[in-house]
């Protein structure tokens, strides 16, 4: 099999990150060359993650080529990589690599390695035709799962599987969980895992009829519109004492502020949303102590969780709500993401031609 790989390619590039950022579609971006442990992947599609808002808004330093939910085929392998990977379908995700030597890596939590490198942050992301990935950290995509469905599982799905796994020791089937941001790319998959896999009773919190529908379709027992209802009062009425746990998915202060009012004493609050780095969690230390609350941070998840989730998707138990768009629509879609206007997950097709 000989594949001709061009030297230049199409990519969506972030220019002037900040308030007036632009996404420019270019045809003159250099195709990367895989190092000894790396592979080159020709992408067919990529999901657009809500956390791209951080990159385009310049909340931290990112690569100008963003995107970290890419699916494609391996077209070139580095010298230390088995050639059996050539032609395989793989997922390229947020975790580009980890040190594999620190105490966190030794416990198997590569995604919390302090020395990790991330796709779209330290190395170019998946809004391009060819991406270089570390062969040790890509994910094989099951044959009977489409590229477009697999893409959002790589970050959105994994993030929610990881967040819910933090609650495995604390929650029983039938317990109440409140998920804020339930109608977005992450939230709705979280509702599905919580309701369909963990058998929890899900209180979905978001706003608007579209997000209500996607939350209820995903298995939520109740939907509360935070713009028109008193969320805490409604949760209390439903649960008697408050939910057993909550996951905060949106990256804004209001969602974090609301969290303690949704849960009963001894509950756990899992923090998933990524607001600006300088925003602290607005939670009373005294109340946290008196009520015995646990606050946990969670970012993506383990490879085992991802493999399990992809199998759940093959079986149709987890069904990401996606909308597939042409590559040319990327600039508009990312603008829309910054205004919180996307329900479910937007996936863009990557052009195969030059
Ligand atoms: Zn992401
Ligand atoms: Zn490490």
PDB file of C-alpha atoms in Angstrom, residues 26-164:
ATOM      1  CA  UNK A  26      -5.701  27.736   4.944  1.00  0.00           C
ATOM      2  CA  UNK A  27      -4.226  25.431   2.292  1.00  0.00           C
ATOM      3  CA  UNK A  28      -0.541  25.995   3.034  1.00  0.00           C
ATOM      4  CA  UNK A  29       0.005  24.335   6.404  1.00  0.00           C
ATOM      5  CA  UNK A  30       2.996  21.990   6.580  1.00  0.00           C
ATOM      6  CA  UNK A  31       2.200  18.290   7.048  1.00  0.00           C
ATOM      7  CA  UNK A  32       4.010  17.063  10.173  1.00  0.00           C
ATOM      8  CA  UNK A  33       6.708  14.381  10.145  1.00  0.00           C
ATOM      9  CA  UNK A  34       6.263  11.648  12.782  1.00  0.00           C
ATOM     10  CA  UNK A  35       9.193  11.114  15.174  1.00  0.00           C
ATOM     11  CA  UNK A  36      10.365   7.623  16.263  1.00  0.00           C
ATOM     12  CA  UNK A  37       7.409   6.989  18.636  1.00  0.00           C
ATOM     13  CA  UNK A  38       4.885   8.829  16.496  1.00  0.00           C
ATOM     14  CA  UNK A  39       2.451   8.198  13.673  1.00  0.00           C
ATOM     15  CA  UNK A  40       0.855  10.369  11.012  1.00  0.00           C
ATOM     16  CA  UNK A  41      -2.944  10.098  10.880  1.00  0.00           C
ATOM     17  CA  UNK A  42      -5.041  11.203   7.905  1.00  0.00           C
ATOM     18  CA  UNK A  43      -8.193  12.487   9.563  1.00  0.00           C
ATOM     19  CA  UNK A  44     -11.749  12.076   8.292  1.00  0.00           C
ATOM     20  CA  UNK A  45     -13.529  14.114  10.955  1.00  0.00           C
ATOM     21  CA  UNK A  46     -13.156  15.853  14.289  1.00  0.00           C
ATOM     22  CA  UNK A  47     -15.544  16.870  17.044  1.00  0.00           C
ATOM     23  CA  UNK A  48     -15.587  20.456  18.285  1.00  0.00           C
ATOM     24  CA  UNK A  49     -15.153  20.531  22.061  1.00  0.00           C
ATOM     25  CA  UNK A  50     -16.539  23.289  24.270  1.00  0.00           C
ATOM     26  CA  UNK A  51     -13.065  23.736  25.739  1.00  0.00           C
ATOM     27  CA  UNK A  52     -11.920  25.235  22.406  1.00  0.00           C
ATOM     28  CA  UNK A  53     -13.417  28.428  23.819  1.00  0.00           C
ATOM     29  CA  UNK A  54     -10.395  28.594  26.138  1.00  0.00           C
ATOM     30  CA  UNK A  55      -8.032  28.459  23.160  1.00  0.00           C
ATOM     31  CA  UNK A  56      -9.717  31.007  20.913  1.00  0.00           C
ATOM     32  CA  UNK A  57     -10.364  33.361  23.840  1.00  0.00           C
ATOM     33  CA  UNK A  58      -6.671  33.197  24.880  1.00  0.00           C
ATOM     34  CA  UNK A  59      -7.437  31.987  28.433  1.00  0.00           C
ATOM     35  CA  UNK A  60      -4.188  30.010  28.120  1.00  0.00           C
ATOM     36  CA  UNK A  61      -1.592  29.323  25.411  1.00  0.00           C
ATOM     37  CA  UNK A  62      -2.737  26.875  22.724  1.00  0.00           C
ATOM     38  CA  UNK A  63      -1.516  25.749  19.332  1.00  0.00           C
ATOM     39  CA  UNK A  64      -3.060  27.756  16.452  1.00  0.00           C
ATOM     40  CA  UNK A  65      -4.444  24.455  15.097  1.00  0.00           C
ATOM     41  CA  UNK A  66      -7.006  23.384  17.691  1.00  0.00           C
ATOM     42  CA  UNK A  67      -9.241  20.294  17.895  1.00  0.00           C
ATOM     43  CA  UNK A  68      -8.805  17.130  19.975  1.00  0.00           C
ATOM     44  CA  UNK A  69     -11.522  14.680  18.927  1.00  0.00           C
ATOM     45  CA  UNK A  70     -10.065  13.449  15.637  1.00  0.00           C
ATOM     46  CA  UNK A  71     -10.648  10.117  13.890  1.00  0.00           C
ATOM     47  CA  UNK A  72      -8.742   8.830  10.873  1.00  0.00           C
ATOM     48  CA  UNK A  73      -6.338   6.242   9.498  1.00  0.00           C
ATOM     49  CA  UNK A  74      -2.635   5.791  10.195  1.00  0.00           C
ATOM     50  CA  UNK A  75      -0.701   6.596   7.002  1.00  0.00           C
ATOM     51  CA  UNK A  76       2.884   6.719   8.283  1.00  0.00           C
ATOM     52  CA  UNK A  77       4.670   5.170  11.272  1.00  0.00           C
ATOM     53  CA  UNK A  78       7.846   6.324  13.060  1.00  0.00           C
ATOM     54  CA  UNK A  79      10.905   4.081  13.299  1.00  0.00           C
ATOM     55  CA  UNK A  80       9.985   2.609  16.724  1.00  0.00           C
ATOM     56  CA  UNK A  81       6.336   2.045  15.844  1.00  0.00           C
ATOM     57  CA  UNK A  82       5.045  -1.324  14.642  1.00  0.00           C
ATOM     58  CA  UNK A  83       4.080  -1.162  10.966  1.00  0.00           C
ATOM     59  CA  UNK A  84       0.966  -3.173  11.879  1.00  0.00           C
ATOM     60  CA  UNK A  85      -0.553   0.173  12.910  1.00  0.00           C
ATOM     61  CA  UNK A  86      -0.525   1.334   9.268  1.00  0.00           C
ATOM     62  CA  UNK A  87      -4.045   1.556   7.875  1.00  0.00           C
ATOM     63  CA  UNK A  88      -5.661   1.227  11.337  1.00  0.00           C
ATOM     64  CA  UNK A  89      -8.491   3.533  12.376  1.00  0.00           C
ATOM     65  CA  UNK A  90      -7.510   5.505  15.427  1.00  0.00           C
ATOM     66  CA  UNK A  91      -8.781   8.307  17.609  1.00  0.00           C
ATOM     67  CA  UNK A  92      -6.537  11.277  18.412  1.00  0.00           C
ATOM     68  CA  UNK A  93      -7.546  12.833  21.713  1.00  0.00           C
ATOM     69  CA  UNK A  94      -6.618  15.513  24.271  1.00  0.00           C
ATOM     70  CA  UNK A  95      -3.909  13.367  25.904  1.00  0.00           C
ATOM     71  CA  UNK A  96      -1.051  13.443  23.401  1.00  0.00           C
ATOM     72  CA  UNK A  97       1.465  11.857  25.804  1.00  0.00           C
ATOM     73  CA  UNK A  98       2.383  11.393  29.468  1.00  0.00           C
ATOM     74  CA  UNK A  99       5.773  10.875  31.138  1.00  0.00           C
ATOM     75  CA  UNK A 100       4.948   7.295  32.203  1.00  0.00           C
ATOM     76  CA  UNK A 101       7.417   7.618  35.084  1.00  0.00           C
ATOM     77  CA  UNK A 102       5.832   9.841  37.758  1.00  0.00           C
ATOM     78  CA  UNK A 103       3.800   8.501  40.685  1.00  0.00           C
ATOM     79  CA  UNK A 104       0.543   9.474  38.950  1.00  0.00           C
ATOM     80  CA  UNK A 105       1.442   7.644  35.728  1.00  0.00           C
ATOM     81  CA  UNK A 106       2.543   4.606  37.775  1.00  0.00           C
ATOM     82  CA  UNK A 107      -0.968   4.479  39.224  1.00  0.00           C
ATOM     83  CA  UNK A 108      -2.329   4.417  35.651  1.00  0.00           C
ATOM     84  CA  UNK A 109      -3.734   7.953  35.670  1.00  0.00           C
ATOM     85  CA  UNK A 110      -1.778   9.188  32.625  1.00  0.00           C
ATOM     86  CA  UNK A 111      -4.448  11.824  32.021  1.00  0.00           C
ATOM     87  CA  UNK A 112      -3.513  13.505  35.316  1.00  0.00           C
ATOM     88  CA  UNK A 113       0.267  13.310  34.698  1.00  0.00           C
ATOM     89  CA  UNK A 114       1.767  16.710  35.599  1.00  0.00           C
ATOM     90  CA  UNK A 115       4.116  16.405  32.624  1.00  0.00           C
ATOM     91  CA  UNK A 116       1.474  15.441  30.071  1.00  0.00           C
ATOM     92  CA  UNK A 117       1.385  17.025  26.636  1.00  0.00           C
ATOM     93  CA  UNK A 118      -1.946  17.794  25.007  1.00  0.00           C
ATOM     94  CA  UNK A 119      -3.187  17.710  21.434  1.00  0.00           C
ATOM     95  CA  UNK A 120      -4.130  21.245  20.294  1.00  0.00           C
ATOM     96  CA  UNK A 121      -2.204  22.778  23.147  1.00  0.00           C
ATOM     97  CA  UNK A 122       1.417  21.634  23.074  1.00  0.00           C
ATOM     98  CA  UNK A 123       1.187  20.016  19.619  1.00  0.00           C
ATOM     99  CA  UNK A 124      -1.071  20.842  16.628  1.00  0.00           C
ATOM    100  CA  UNK A 125      -4.661  19.620  16.897  1.00  0.00           C
ATOM    101  CA  UNK A 126      -7.152  17.836  14.686  1.00  0.00           C
ATOM    102  CA  UNK A 127      -8.616  20.671  12.588  1.00  0.00           C
ATOM    103  CA  UNK A 128      -6.216  19.718   9.797  1.00  0.00           C
ATOM    104  CA  UNK A 129      -5.976  16.908   7.261  1.00  0.00           C
ATOM    105  CA  UNK A 130      -2.950  15.161   8.778  1.00  0.00           C
ATOM    106  CA  UNK A 131      -2.064  15.091  12.461  1.00  0.00           C
ATOM    107  CA  UNK A 132       1.017  13.695  14.185  1.00  0.00           C
ATOM    108  CA  UNK A 133       0.163  11.595  17.253  1.00  0.00           C
ATOM    109  CA  UNK A 134       2.126   9.579  19.811  1.00  0.00           C
ATOM    110  CA  UNK A 135       1.458   5.953  18.856  1.00  0.00           C
ATOM    111  CA  UNK A 136       1.357   4.917  22.540  1.00  0.00           C
ATOM    112  CA  UNK A 137      -1.592   7.184  23.306  1.00  0.00           C
ATOM    113  CA  UNK A 138      -3.948   6.826  20.349  1.00  0.00           C
ATOM    114  CA  UNK A 139      -7.158   4.820  20.703  1.00  0.00           C
ATOM    115  CA  UNK A 140      -8.225   2.086  18.297  1.00  0.00           C
ATOM    116  CA  UNK A 141     -11.736   2.648  17.002  1.00  0.00           C
ATOM    117  CA  UNK A 142     -13.978  -0.443  16.841  1.00  0.00           C
ATOM    118  CA  UNK A 143     -14.783  -1.481  13.245  1.00  0.00           C
ATOM    119  CA  UNK A 144     -18.554  -1.175  13.569  1.00  0.00           C
ATOM    120  CA  UNK A 145     -18.596   2.357  14.911  1.00  0.00           C
ATOM    121  CA  UNK A 146     -18.669   5.298  12.491  1.00  0.00           C
ATOM    122  CA  UNK A 147     -15.938   7.927  12.613  1.00  0.00           C
ATOM    123  CA  UNK A 148     -18.496  10.663  13.318  1.00  0.00           C
ATOM    124  CA  UNK A 149     -19.999   8.876  16.320  1.00  0.00           C
ATOM    125  CA  UNK A 150     -16.582   7.866  17.679  1.00  0.00           C
ATOM    126  CA  UNK A 151     -15.226  11.440  17.569  1.00  0.00           C
ATOM    127  CA  UNK A 152     -17.228  13.016  20.428  1.00  0.00           C
ATOM    128  CA  UNK A 153     -16.638   9.983  22.615  1.00  0.00           C
ATOM    129  CA  UNK A 154     -12.898  10.754  22.610  1.00  0.00           C
ATOM    130  CA  UNK A 155     -13.289  13.862  24.768  1.00  0.00           C
ATOM    131  CA  UNK A 156     -16.920  14.637  25.613  1.00  0.00           C
ATOM    132  CA  UNK A 157     -17.809  11.024  26.360  1.00  0.00           C
ATOM    133  CA  UNK A 158     -14.582  10.190  28.141  1.00  0.00           C
ATOM    134  CA  UNK A 159     -14.795  13.318  30.294  1.00  0.00           C
ATOM    135  CA  UNK A 160     -18.222  12.328  31.571  1.00  0.00           C
ATOM    136  CA  UNK A 161     -17.269   8.656  32.031  1.00  0.00           C
ATOM    137  CA  UNK A 162     -14.275   9.840  34.064  1.00  0.00           C
ATOM    138  CA  UNK A 163     -16.391  12.226  36.145  1.00  0.00           C
ATOM    139  CA  UNK A 164     -19.009   9.577  36.894  1.00  0.00           C
TER     140      UNK A 164
END
